[in-house]
C-alpha positions as a printed Julia matrix, in Angstrom:
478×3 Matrix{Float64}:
  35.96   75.5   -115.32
  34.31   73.02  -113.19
  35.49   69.34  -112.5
  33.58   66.65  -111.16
  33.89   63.31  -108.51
  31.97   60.89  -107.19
  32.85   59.75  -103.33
  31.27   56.73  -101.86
  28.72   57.67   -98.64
  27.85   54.93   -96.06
  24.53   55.2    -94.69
  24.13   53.39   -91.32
  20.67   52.45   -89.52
  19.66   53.4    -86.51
  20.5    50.94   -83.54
  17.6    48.54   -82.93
  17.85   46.34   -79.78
  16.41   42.81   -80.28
  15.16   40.49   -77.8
  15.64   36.38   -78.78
  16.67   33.15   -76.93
  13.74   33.75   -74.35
  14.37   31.18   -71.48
  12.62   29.36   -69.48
   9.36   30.39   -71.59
   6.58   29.13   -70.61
   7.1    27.75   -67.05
   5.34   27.01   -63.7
   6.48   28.22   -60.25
   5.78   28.04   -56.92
   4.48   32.02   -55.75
   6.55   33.16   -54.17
   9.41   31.04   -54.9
  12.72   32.76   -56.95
  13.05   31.99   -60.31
  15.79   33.26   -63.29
  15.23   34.61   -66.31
  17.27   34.85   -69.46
  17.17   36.85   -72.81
  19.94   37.21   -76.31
  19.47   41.11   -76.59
  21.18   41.99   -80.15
  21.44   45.49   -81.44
  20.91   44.98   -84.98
  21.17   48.07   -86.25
  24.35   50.42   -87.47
  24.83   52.5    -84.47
  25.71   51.71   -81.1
  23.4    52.53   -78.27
  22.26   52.38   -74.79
  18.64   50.83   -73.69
  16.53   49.42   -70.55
  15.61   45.92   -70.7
  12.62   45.4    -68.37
  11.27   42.34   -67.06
   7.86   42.56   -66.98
   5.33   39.96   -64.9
   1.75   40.58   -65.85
   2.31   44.18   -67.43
   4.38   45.47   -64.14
   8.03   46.01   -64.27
   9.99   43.59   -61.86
  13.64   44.78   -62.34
  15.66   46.15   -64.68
  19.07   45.69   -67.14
  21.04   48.81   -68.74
  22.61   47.33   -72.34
  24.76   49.22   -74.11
  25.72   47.62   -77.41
  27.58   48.47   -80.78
  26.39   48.15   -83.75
  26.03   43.91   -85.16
  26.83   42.97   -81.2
  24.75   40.89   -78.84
  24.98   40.34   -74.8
  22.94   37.67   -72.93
  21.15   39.63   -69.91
  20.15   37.68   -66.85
  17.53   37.97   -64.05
  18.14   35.96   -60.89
  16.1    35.01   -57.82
  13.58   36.87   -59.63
  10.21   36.26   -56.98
   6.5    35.54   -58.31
   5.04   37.48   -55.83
   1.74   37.39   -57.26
  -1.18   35.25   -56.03
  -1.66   31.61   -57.76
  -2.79   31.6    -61.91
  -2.04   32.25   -65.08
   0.25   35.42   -65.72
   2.11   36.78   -68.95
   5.9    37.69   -68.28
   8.76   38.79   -70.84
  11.2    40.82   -71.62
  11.4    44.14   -73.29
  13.5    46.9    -75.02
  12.47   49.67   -76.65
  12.08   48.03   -79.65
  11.1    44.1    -78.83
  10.22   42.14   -76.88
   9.72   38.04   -76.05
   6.61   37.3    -74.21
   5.36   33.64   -72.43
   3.27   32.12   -70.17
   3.72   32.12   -66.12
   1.69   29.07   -64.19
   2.0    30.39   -60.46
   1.22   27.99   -58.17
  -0.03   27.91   -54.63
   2.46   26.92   -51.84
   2.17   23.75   -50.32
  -0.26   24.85   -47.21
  -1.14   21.8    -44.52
  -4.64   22.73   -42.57
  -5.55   20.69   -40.39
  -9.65   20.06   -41.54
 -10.85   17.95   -38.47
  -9.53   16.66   -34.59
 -11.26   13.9    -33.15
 -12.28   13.37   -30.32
 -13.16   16.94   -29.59
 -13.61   17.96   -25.86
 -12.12   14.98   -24.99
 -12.63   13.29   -21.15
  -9.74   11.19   -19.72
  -8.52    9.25   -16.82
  -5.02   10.54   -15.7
  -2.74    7.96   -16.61
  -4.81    6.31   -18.83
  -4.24    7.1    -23.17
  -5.55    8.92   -25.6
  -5.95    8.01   -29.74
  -6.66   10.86   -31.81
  -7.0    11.43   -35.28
  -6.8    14.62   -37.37
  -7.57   14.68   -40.88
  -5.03   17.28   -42.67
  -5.6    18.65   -46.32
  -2.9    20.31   -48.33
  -4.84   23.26   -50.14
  -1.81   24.37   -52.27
  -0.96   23.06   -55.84
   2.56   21.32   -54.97
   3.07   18.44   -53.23
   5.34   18.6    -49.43
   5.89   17.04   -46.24
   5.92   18.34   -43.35
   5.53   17.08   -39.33
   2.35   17.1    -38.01
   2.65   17.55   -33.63
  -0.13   16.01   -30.89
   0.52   18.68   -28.11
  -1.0    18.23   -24.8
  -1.15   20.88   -22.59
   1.54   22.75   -25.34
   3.76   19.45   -24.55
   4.52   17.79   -27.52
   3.48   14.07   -27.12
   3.13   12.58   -30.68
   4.45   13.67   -34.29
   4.09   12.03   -37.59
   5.98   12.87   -41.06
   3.79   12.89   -43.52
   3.81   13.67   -47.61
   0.84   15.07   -49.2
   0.13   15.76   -52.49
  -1.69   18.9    -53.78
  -5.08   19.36   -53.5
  -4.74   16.0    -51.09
  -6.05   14.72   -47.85
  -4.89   12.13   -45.17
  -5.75   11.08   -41.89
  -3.17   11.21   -39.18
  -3.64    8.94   -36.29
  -1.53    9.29   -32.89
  -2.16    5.63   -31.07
  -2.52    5.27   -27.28
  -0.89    8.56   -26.26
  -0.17    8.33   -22.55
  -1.91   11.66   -20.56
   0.22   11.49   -17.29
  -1.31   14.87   -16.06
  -2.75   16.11   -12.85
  -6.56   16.34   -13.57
  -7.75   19.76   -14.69
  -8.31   21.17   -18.22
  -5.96   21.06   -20.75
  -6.01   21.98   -24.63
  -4.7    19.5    -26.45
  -4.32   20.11   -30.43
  -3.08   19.0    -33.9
  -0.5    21.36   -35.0
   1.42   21.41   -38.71
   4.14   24.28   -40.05
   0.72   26.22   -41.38
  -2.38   25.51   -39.02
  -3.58   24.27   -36.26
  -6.88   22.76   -34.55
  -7.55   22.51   -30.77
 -10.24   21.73   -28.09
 -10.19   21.28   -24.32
  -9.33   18.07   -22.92
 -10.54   17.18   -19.14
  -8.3    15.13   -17.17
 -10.14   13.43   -14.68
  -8.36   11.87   -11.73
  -8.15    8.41   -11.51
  -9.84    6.6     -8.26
  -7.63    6.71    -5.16
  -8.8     5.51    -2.15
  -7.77    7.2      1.42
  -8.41    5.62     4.39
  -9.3     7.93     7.43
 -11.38    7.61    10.93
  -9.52    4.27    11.64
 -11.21    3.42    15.33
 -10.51    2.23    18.31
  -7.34    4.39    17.56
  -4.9     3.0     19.64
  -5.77    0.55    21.76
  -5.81   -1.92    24.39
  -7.17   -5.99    23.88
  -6.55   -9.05    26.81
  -4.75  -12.07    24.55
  -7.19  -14.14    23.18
 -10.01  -11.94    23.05
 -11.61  -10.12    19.75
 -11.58   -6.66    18.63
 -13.84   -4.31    16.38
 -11.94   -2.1     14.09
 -13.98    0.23    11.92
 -12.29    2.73     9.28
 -14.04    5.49     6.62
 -12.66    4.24     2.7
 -12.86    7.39     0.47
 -12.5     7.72    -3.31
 -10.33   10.82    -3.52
 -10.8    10.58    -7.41
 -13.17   11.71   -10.08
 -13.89    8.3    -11.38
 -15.24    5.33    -9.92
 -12.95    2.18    -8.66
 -12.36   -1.1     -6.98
  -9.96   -2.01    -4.07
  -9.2    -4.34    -1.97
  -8.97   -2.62     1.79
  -7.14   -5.03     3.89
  -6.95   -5.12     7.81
  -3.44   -6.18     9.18
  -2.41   -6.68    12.19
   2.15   -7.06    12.91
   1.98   -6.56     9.22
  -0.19  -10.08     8.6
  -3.66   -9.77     6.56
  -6.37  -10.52     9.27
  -9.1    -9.5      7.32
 -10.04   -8.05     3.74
 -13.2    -6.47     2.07
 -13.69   -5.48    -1.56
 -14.97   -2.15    -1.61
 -16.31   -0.72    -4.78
 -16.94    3.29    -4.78
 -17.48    6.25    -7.27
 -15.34    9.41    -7.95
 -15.96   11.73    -4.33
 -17.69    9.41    -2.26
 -16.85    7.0      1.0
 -17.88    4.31     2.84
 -18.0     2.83     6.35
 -16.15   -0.56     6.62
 -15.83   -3.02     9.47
 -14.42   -5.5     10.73
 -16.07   -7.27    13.44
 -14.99   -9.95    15.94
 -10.65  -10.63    15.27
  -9.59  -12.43    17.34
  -6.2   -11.47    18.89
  -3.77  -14.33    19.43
  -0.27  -12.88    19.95
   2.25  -12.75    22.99
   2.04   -9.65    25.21
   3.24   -6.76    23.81
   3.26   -3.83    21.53
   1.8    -3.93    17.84
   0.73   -1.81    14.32
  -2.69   -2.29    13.19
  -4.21   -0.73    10.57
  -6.17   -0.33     7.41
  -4.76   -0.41     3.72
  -6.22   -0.06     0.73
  -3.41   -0.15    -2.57
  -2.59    3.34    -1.85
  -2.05    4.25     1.3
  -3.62    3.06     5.23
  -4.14    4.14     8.81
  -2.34    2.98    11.87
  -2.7     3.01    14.98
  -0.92    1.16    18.13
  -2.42   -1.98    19.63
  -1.01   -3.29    22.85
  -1.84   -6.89    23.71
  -1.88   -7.47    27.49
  -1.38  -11.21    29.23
  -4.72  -12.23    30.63
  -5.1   -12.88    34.11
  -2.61  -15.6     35.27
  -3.25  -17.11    38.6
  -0.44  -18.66    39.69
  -0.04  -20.84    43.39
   2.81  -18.75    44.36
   3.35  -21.06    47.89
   1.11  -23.06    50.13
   2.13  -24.14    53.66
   2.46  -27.18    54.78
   3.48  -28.72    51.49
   4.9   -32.08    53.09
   3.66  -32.55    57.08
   2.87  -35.34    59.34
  -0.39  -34.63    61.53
  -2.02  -37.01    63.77
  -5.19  -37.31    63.04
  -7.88  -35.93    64.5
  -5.7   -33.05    64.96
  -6.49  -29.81    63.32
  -4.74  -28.8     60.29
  -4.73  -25.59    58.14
  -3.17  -25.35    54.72
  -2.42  -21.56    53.73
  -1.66  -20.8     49.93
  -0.41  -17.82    48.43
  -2.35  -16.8     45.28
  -1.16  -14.07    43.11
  -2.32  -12.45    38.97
   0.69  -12.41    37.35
  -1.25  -11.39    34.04
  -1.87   -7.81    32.88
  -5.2    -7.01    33.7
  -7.87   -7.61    36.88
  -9.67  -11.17    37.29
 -11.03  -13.94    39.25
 -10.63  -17.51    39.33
 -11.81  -20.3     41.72
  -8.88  -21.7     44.04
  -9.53  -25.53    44.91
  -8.15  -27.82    47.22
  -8.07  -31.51    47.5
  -7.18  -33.76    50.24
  -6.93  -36.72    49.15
  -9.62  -38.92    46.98
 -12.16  -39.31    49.61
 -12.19  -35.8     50.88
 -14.64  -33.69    48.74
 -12.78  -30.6     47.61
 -13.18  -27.1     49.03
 -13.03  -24.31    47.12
 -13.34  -20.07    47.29
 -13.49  -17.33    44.68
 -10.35  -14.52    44.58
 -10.29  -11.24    42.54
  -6.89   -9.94    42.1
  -5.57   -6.61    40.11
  -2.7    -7.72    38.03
   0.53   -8.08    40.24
  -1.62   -8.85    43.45
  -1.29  -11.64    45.27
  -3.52  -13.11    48.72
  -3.43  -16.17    51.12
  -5.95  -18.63    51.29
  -6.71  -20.98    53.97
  -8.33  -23.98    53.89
  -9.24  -25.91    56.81
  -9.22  -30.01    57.02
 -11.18  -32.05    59.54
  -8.25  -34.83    60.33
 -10.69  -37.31    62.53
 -12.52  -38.37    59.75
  -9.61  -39.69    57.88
  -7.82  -42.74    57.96
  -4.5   -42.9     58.68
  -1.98  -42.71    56.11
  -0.2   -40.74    53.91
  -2.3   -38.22    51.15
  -1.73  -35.9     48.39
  -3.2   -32.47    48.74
  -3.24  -29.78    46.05
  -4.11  -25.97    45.68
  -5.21  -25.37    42.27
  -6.41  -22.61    39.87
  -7.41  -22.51    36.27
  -3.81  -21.8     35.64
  -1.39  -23.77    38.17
  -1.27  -25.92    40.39
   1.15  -27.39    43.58
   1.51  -30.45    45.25
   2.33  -32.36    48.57
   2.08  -35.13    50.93
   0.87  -34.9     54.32
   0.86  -38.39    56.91
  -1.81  -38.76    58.88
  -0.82  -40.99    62.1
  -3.18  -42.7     64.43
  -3.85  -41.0     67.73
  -2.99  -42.16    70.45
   0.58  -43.62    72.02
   1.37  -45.32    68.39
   3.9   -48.33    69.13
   4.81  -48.3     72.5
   7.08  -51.53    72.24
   8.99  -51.05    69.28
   7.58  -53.52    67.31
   5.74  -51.73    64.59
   2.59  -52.49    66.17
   0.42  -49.59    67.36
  -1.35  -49.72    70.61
  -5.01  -49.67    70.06
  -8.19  -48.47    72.0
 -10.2   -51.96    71.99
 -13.82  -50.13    74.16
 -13.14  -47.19    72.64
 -13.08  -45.2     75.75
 -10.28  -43.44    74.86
  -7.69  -45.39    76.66
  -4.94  -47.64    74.99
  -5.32  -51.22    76.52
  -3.75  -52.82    73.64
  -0.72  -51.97    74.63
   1.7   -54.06    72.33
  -1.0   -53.78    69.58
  -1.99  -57.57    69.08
  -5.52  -56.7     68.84
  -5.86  -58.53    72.72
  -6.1   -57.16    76.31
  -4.11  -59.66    77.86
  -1.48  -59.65    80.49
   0.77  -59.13    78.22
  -0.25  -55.42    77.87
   0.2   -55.01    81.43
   3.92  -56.25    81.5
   4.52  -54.23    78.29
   3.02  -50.85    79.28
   5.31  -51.87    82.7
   8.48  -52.26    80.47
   7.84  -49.02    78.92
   6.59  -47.17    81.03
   9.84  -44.46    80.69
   8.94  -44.4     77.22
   8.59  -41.0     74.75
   5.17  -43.12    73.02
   4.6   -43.49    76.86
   5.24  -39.93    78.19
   4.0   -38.07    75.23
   0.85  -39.62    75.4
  -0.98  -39.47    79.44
  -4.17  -38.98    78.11
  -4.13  -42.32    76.43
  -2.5   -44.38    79.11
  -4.58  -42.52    82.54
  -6.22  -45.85    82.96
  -6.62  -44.35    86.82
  -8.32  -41.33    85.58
  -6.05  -38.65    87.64
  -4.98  -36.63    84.19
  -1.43  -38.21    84.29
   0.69  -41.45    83.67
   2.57  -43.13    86.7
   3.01  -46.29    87.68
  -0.33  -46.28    89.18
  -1.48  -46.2     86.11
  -0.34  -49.66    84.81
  -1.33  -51.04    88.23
  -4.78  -49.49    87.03
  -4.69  -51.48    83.8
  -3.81  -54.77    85.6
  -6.55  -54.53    88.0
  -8.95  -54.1     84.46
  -7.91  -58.05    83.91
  -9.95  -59.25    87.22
């Protein structure tokens, strides 16, 4: 016999893996940039299970999740530092199982990218030392706005840089402002530089004027003090571009003379100065000629001009009688540096005219002179005579006395020759011939006026004085 019973059968579904709580969704990223992606993956259905999850950028798998989930139970699955390596647009992106999936829209944007468009000036031309102002004009061609330092390099020196912020799709003009270009002259690439591109040209650094000084003449040298010189030098612009100095002649370190000299890049000129006149003590001395940069020397040594000094003349001081002969010997000697000739004078007196001769000495030299003066034509008394030359002169006295006996009685009164027949018959110098000379010449007779003098007192004619002799001169009274 049968029996029946009903039991209750659960029927479970099949595991189903849902995708919801897509995030970000629709977003915008930089390529290449990392970005993180979320998903709720719920298995709805009775049965647990394992699946993939796949995240998927424009249809291609970019990484992977393995899920396994019970039955009714949910997990959140993550992708971090996912990258958008794709080029810049519009993509599709999501996430799948086998059985969903969540899809939205990817903006991929281009990178911030800084190229530089433009460089002015281009094959640029400056003076070393002088500056330089370029600009550059730089565009950023990605979609995202950045900043970045933009470099001036000179000769792959970096001489300028300048922050700047540019927005996508943007363009600004970067200026550097009077960039010094200290650089030996030659070619040089110079350049706008930023993290992403770069623009260059050649610059040429020209050297800037310099003037040399070279073929300084009369090299060293010889001049007489007082006298003038001719110096003549070669001025040459060493550099590429033209300038203006002053080129100064100095002599012990004083400006004697200037000239402005103006002269392009590689070429010289012939400057003189004529005529300087040399007014310094004996010795040695720099010349030379300057411009701002640098001279040429050369020794100059200033020698004393002939000097003629009257070293001695004899007799300075003398007593002559006159009529007698007398000779006056002076010692003339160059005490100067070089060779000359002067005129020696001499001068007797004020009445006397003045006698002079020509001497030519060699510097330390010396020679007599003589001069002769006729006596008998001057007066008695006493006279200055000098030997002189351009440069000195010396001094003395000479006394003439009368000729003859002088005072024969002591009373200051000369004897005198009244005929002029050479014979003193003034005897006490009254300006008479009286008896009176007679007794005197008597009383004297053992004189030195009286003995030292025949000649004048041989009133007998025999060539000598006696006592005859004044017997002589009485008899002249009858």
């Amino acid at each position: 016999m049968w029996s029946s019973a009903l039991a209750a059968v659960t029927v479970r579904s099949d595991a189903r893996f849902e995708v919801s709580a897509f995030s970000p969704g629709d977003t915008s990223v930089v390529s290449g940039d990392p970005f993180d992606v979320t998903a709720t993956i719920e298995n709805t259905g009775g049965v647990e299970a394992s699946q993939t999850v796949e995240l998927r950028i424009d249809g291609t798998i970019v990484e992977t999740r393995s899920v396994t989930l019970a039955g009714g139970e949910a997990t959140t699955v993550s992708f971090t530092g996912v990258s958008a390596a794709v080029p810049a647009g519009v993509y599709e992106y999501g996430v799948d199982t086998d059985d969903d999936t969540r899809r939205a829209q990817l903006t991929v944007l281009s990178p911030a990218s800084f190229d530089v468009r433009s460089l002015d000036p281009t094959n640029a031309s400056v003076t070393s030392g002088d500056s330089l102002s370029p600009t550059a004009t730089i565009e950023n061609t990605g979609n995202v706005e950045a900043t970045q330092t933009v470099e001036l390099r000179i000769g792959g020196a970096v001489e300028g840089a300048k922050t700047v912020t540019i927005g996508g799709g943007e363009t600004v003009t970067v200026s550097f402002d009077s960039v010094p270009v200290d650089l030996a002259a030659g070619v040089y690439e110079y350049g706008v530089y930023t993290d992403d591109d770069s623009r260059t040209t050649p610059m040429t650094v020209r050297a800037d004027a310099q003037f040399a000084v070279s073929a300084l003449s009369p090299g060293d040298s010889s001049v007489v003090r007082g006298d003038a010189v001719d110096v003549t030098a070669v001025v040459e612009n060493t550099g590429d571009v033209e300038g203006t100095r002053t080129v100064e002649l100095r002599l012990d370190g004083t400006v004697v003379g200037d000239r402005t000299v103006t002269l392009p890049g590689g070429e010289s000129e012939f400057v003189s100065f004529g005529n300087v006149s040399v007014d310094l003590s004996p010795g040695e001395y720099e010349y030379g000629v300057y411009t701002d940069e640098v001279g040429r020397s050369a020794q100059l040594s200033v020698l004393a001009p002939a000097t003629f000094d009257v070293q001695s003349f004899d007799p300075t001081n003398a007593s002559v009688t006159a009529g007698d002969p007398l000779a006056v010997t002076a010692t003339i000697g160059n005490t100067g540096d070089v060779e000359g000739t002067s005129t020696v004078t001499y001068m007797f007196g004020t009445d006397v005219p003045s006698t002079t001769t020509s001497v030519e000495l060699a510097p330390g030299n010396s020679t007599d002179v003589v001069f002769e003066v006729n006596t008998s034509r001057v007066e008695p008394g006493a006279y200055t005579h000098t030997v002189s030359t351009a440069d000195d002169e010396a001094s003395g006295t000479i006394t003439l006395s009368e000729a003859g006996p002088g005072d024969v009685t002591g009373d200051g009164e000369p004897a005198s020759d009244l005929d002029g027949d050479g014979t003193y018959e003034d005897v006490n110098g009254d300006g008479s011939f009286t008896v009176s000379d007679v007794q005197a010449l008597f009383a004297n007779q053992n004189s030195d006026a009286v003995q030292n003098n025949p000649a004048s007192l041989d009133f007998n004619g025999d060539g000598s004085f006696t006592v005859s002799d004044v017997q002589a001169l009485f008899a002249r009274l009858s």
